[in-house]
Structures are given as structure tokens and as C-alpha cells.
Amino acid sequence: MKIKNICCIGAGYVGGPTMAVIALKCPEIKINIVDINEKKIDQWNSKNLDKLPVFEPGLSEIISEVRDKNLFFRTDVEECIDNADMVFMAVNTPTKTEGEGKGMAADLKYIESCARTIAKVSKTDKIVVEKSTLPVRTAEKIIDILNENENVSFQVISNPEFLAEGTAIQDLFKSDRVLIGGEKSKEGEIAVNSLSEIYERWIPKNKILKLNIWSSELSKLVSNAMLAQRISSINSISSICEKTGADIDEVALAVGMDSRIGPSFLKASIGFGGSCFKKDILNLVYMLKYYNLEKEANYWEGVIDINSHQTERFSRKIIESLANYKNKTISIFGWAFKKDTNDSRESASIYLTKILLEHDIKIHIYDPMVSKQRVLDDLIQQGVNINNSLLNFFNSPDDALRSSSGVAICTEWDEFKEYDWKSLYRLMNNNPLIFDGRNILNVDKLKEYGFNIYSIGK
Ligand code: NAD
Ligand code: UGA
């Protein structure tokens, strides 16, 4: 079946970039991206491309090419759904904050609400695509809701997204693989092939895996769990490096050169952040417990425990180092959870700031991309009193560093690497400290300038 009209529900970090790339590669398909957040849609429609709600290298160029040609950002959700022959659900699936599974299970209220709207407004048959990351067997629930509309036939397929923020566009252009999970029936296969034909415009056929729907849903969670597990593994080793004189970057290089292990995702850090790793592992742990797989659940829970432990260990290092300083002021450089994104969800900086404030340490925050409002929202969400006089924001690194006793590098922004640290030294208090939570700085040079420097796992 040739798809002519797509509606994507959810104009976020996944919906926006994914649909922009499909629009670019398939100019004959009309794509409407809808969202209940009107402000976000206005931002996507903004003439000033610096105002797009998602910052991703390469994204604004694509938006300027396809927007209002075959890609449209709209708020009339119901009409766009009804006009579509394929509907993507790319809404958020955060961890539940109340009810059964609180703090662990994925909250499916947004997905279920999409399914109810699709059921309510559809007058023609549709293929419904799970783009959001979902617990295994969610398609069952979605089908139940959709089937309340008896006049229309729906096929639900799973097509999880693997893009990483900061490299979303290149990931979408050159995906390692595309998963499409569907029902093993004639209608199921037609639906799977319709989506496959779209991807085949730029993804080699051998990279498009057609799976059963449950394998597709579960593979997404497992991929994230395994990536996060590698980071926790290397972070756990960073502790023993600090005790023994081994160097974590050398160990990672040595281990990663074994082609069976590989070099990716072995960079020791202050701890992984982002909206998905923690939430998806918690979701996996919840499901394992649901099926009484306690040992397996404990195993994966360990990945999250090590991650929190790593951020706490880093915080402790700062607190201990400042013990003999009269001026207990630290600049936090980097609020985004990684470089090249304006996203700060679950960023280690949030947890670090919370701990430091509890120890009466004065904080100067600087990030080149994350707004002050977003920082405040993150802290409020973690129960931090933002009227705390210990908390300050700066629009330039120089101003932040002025009269700081130390700086903690929390995001690996290139600009931090490229600073003229020699001149920044002069702005800081005596014996300035650097805590490099990303191991991006040249330790020998900085020591030469007079800094005391702590790097992870060194
Ligand atoms: P997001 O919060 O950036 O965007 C989701 C959007 O959906 C929001 O703008 C919200 O307003 C909108 N929405 C919610 N309910 C709606 C409804 N009923 N109707 C219309 N709009 C609605 O989330 P995201 O980061 O894009 O993630 C979306 C999903 O993709 C999640 O399941 C996530 O786990 C998964 N995922 C995310 C990434 C990533 O890098 N962010 C990568 C792969 C997969
Ligand atoms: C991650 C996955 O990489 C994507 O494949 C997936 O689609 C996405 O989650 C999702 O489902 O949301 P993302 O969170 O955007 O993507 O970014 P990553 O590059 O995976 O980084 C996650 C965190 O781990 C960041 O805080 C990063 O700094 C940290 N990290 C990464 C390390 O500390 N060390 C590493 O070696 C790699």
C-alpha cells in the first residue's frame, strides 16, 4: 500500500527530526506533525530557525527545506489523524509518578489517549505506528482501544526509534538498523511493507528488520539497557582506577580494541543522563518483576545504582576538596545531558547541584544552550528550592568563573575544551580546582597553569 498522508502525534525530540527526514526523503508524502502543546507548534513554525524547540545539528537546514512544502506543524490533531493513512505515535512515555508501578513502569496515559483519539475520529482504515518506546505487549492494549471503533480497520506496527540526541540527523540518515514489528497476517505484512517502502528510500534493505511485534518492542528497551550497562560498567571500573593508579581512558582504549567488545560507549563520566536510559531500564526492571524474574530484575537495577553512585562519588569529591576553602563556590559548566543538545532531562548536573546545595556550596551555572528557565524547571522537579541565594546563573563562562574556587565540567561541550584556561585561571580564587566529569581537558597543561585537577578514573 502506497502511503500518501502521514500524521505524527508528538512534535518532540523524536517526532520533529524523524518526520523532517521522512519529508525530505519522500517529497510526495504529505506529513502533518501535531501536538497538544500549542507553544511548541508555534516554535516549530517560527520564521527564526534559532527558535525551533529542538536543537540538533543539521535539523534547521532540513526544516527550512521541507516546512510548508510537504511537512506541516499543526494543532488540529483530530483532522490530521482523520486525513492520514499512517499515524505515528511519538508521544512521551515517562516513568509513572503515581498509581501501580509508580517510579518504575512507563506511564502509557499519553499513548492511550492517542489511541482513543484515533479510534474516535477515524473514518478510514489506518496503519498505526508505535514510534514511542513502549513496554513489550503494549500493542495489545492499543489494539483493544482502537477496536472500539468497529467501522474502521486498524493495523498496529512497532517501529522504535534509535536516534541519539545531538546526532539525531546523522543517525536518521544512516541508521544501523530499522525495526518494523507487525502481526503475522496478510494485513500485518501489508502494513509492515508499507512502512518499509518509506525507509527503503534511503536505508539499505538489509538493514530493515521485519520482526514479530513483541520482539520489536522489547529490542528497543534492551538496546538502551545494554548501552547504559556499558557506561555503568566502565564507570564502576573508574573507581578502582582511582585507587590503583590505572587510568580509565587507557583501560577503556585497551579493552575496546578487542573487536568482540568494541570501543563505543566506554567513556567514563559523571554518569549518564537523558530522558530514556533510566526510564527504560526501570521499565524493564518492572516487567521482569511482573514476570517474577527477581534475579534478572536486580541485575538490571544495578546499572542504575552504579550510575547514581557515580554522580554521588563525583559530588563527594567536590565537597571534600572544598573543605579547606573559605569561599565554597563552584561553577557548574554544562547543564545539557550531553553536548550538542538543548535537552537536560535527567542530566547529572541536576543531581550534582542538588547535593552541593545541601552542603551549602554556592553554585554558578553556565551552559551554552540550555535556558535559565529550563534549569529552574529541572531543579523544581527535583524538589530544590530555587529561591536559594546559593544559586546563580550566568550567560558567559568568564562571569560564572569570577570568584569561583572551582569548576565542575558536567557536559562535554567543545567550547569547554577550547577555552583559554590560562586566562580564565586569573578570574578564579587562589588554588583553583577543576573537576572534569567528562575527561575532556588536558590535565598536564592545566596543572602547568596552576590548577588542581580531578578527572574521573585517574
Ligand atoms: P518529547 O517529550 O520531546 O515529545 C513528546 C511530545 O508529545 C510532547 O511535545 C507532547 O506535548 C506531545 N503529546 C503528548 N501527548 C499528546 C497527545 N495526546 N496528542 C498530541 N501530542 C501529545 O518526547 P521525545 O523525547 O520525543 O520522546 C518520545 C518517545 O520516543 C518516548 O517514548 C521516548 O522514550 C522515545 N525516544 C526518545 C528518544 C530521544 O532521543 N528523545 C530517542 C528514541 C526514542
Ligand atoms: C540514547 C541511545 O543512544 C539512543 O540509541 C536511543 O534512541 C535514545 O537513548 C533513546 O531511546 O532516547 P541519548 O540518550 O540521546 O540516546 O544519548 P547517548 O549518546 O546515548 O548518551 C546518553 C548519556 O550517556 C549521556 O549523558 C552521555 O553523556 C552518556 N554517555 C554516553 C557516557 O557517559 N559515556 C559514553 O561512553 C556514552
Coordinates of C-alpha atoms in Angstrom, one line a residue, residues 150 186 198 233 242 270 305 319 427:
E150 CA -16.0 -1.0 14.7
K186 CA -1.7 -10.7 5.4
I198 CA 9.3 4.5 3.1
S233 CA 30.5 -1.0 33.6
E242 CA 41.5 5.9 41.3
I270 CA 29.9 11.8 35.9
D305 CA 22.5 2.1 41.1
I319 CA 32.6 18.6 48.8
L427 CA 39.4 35.1 37.3

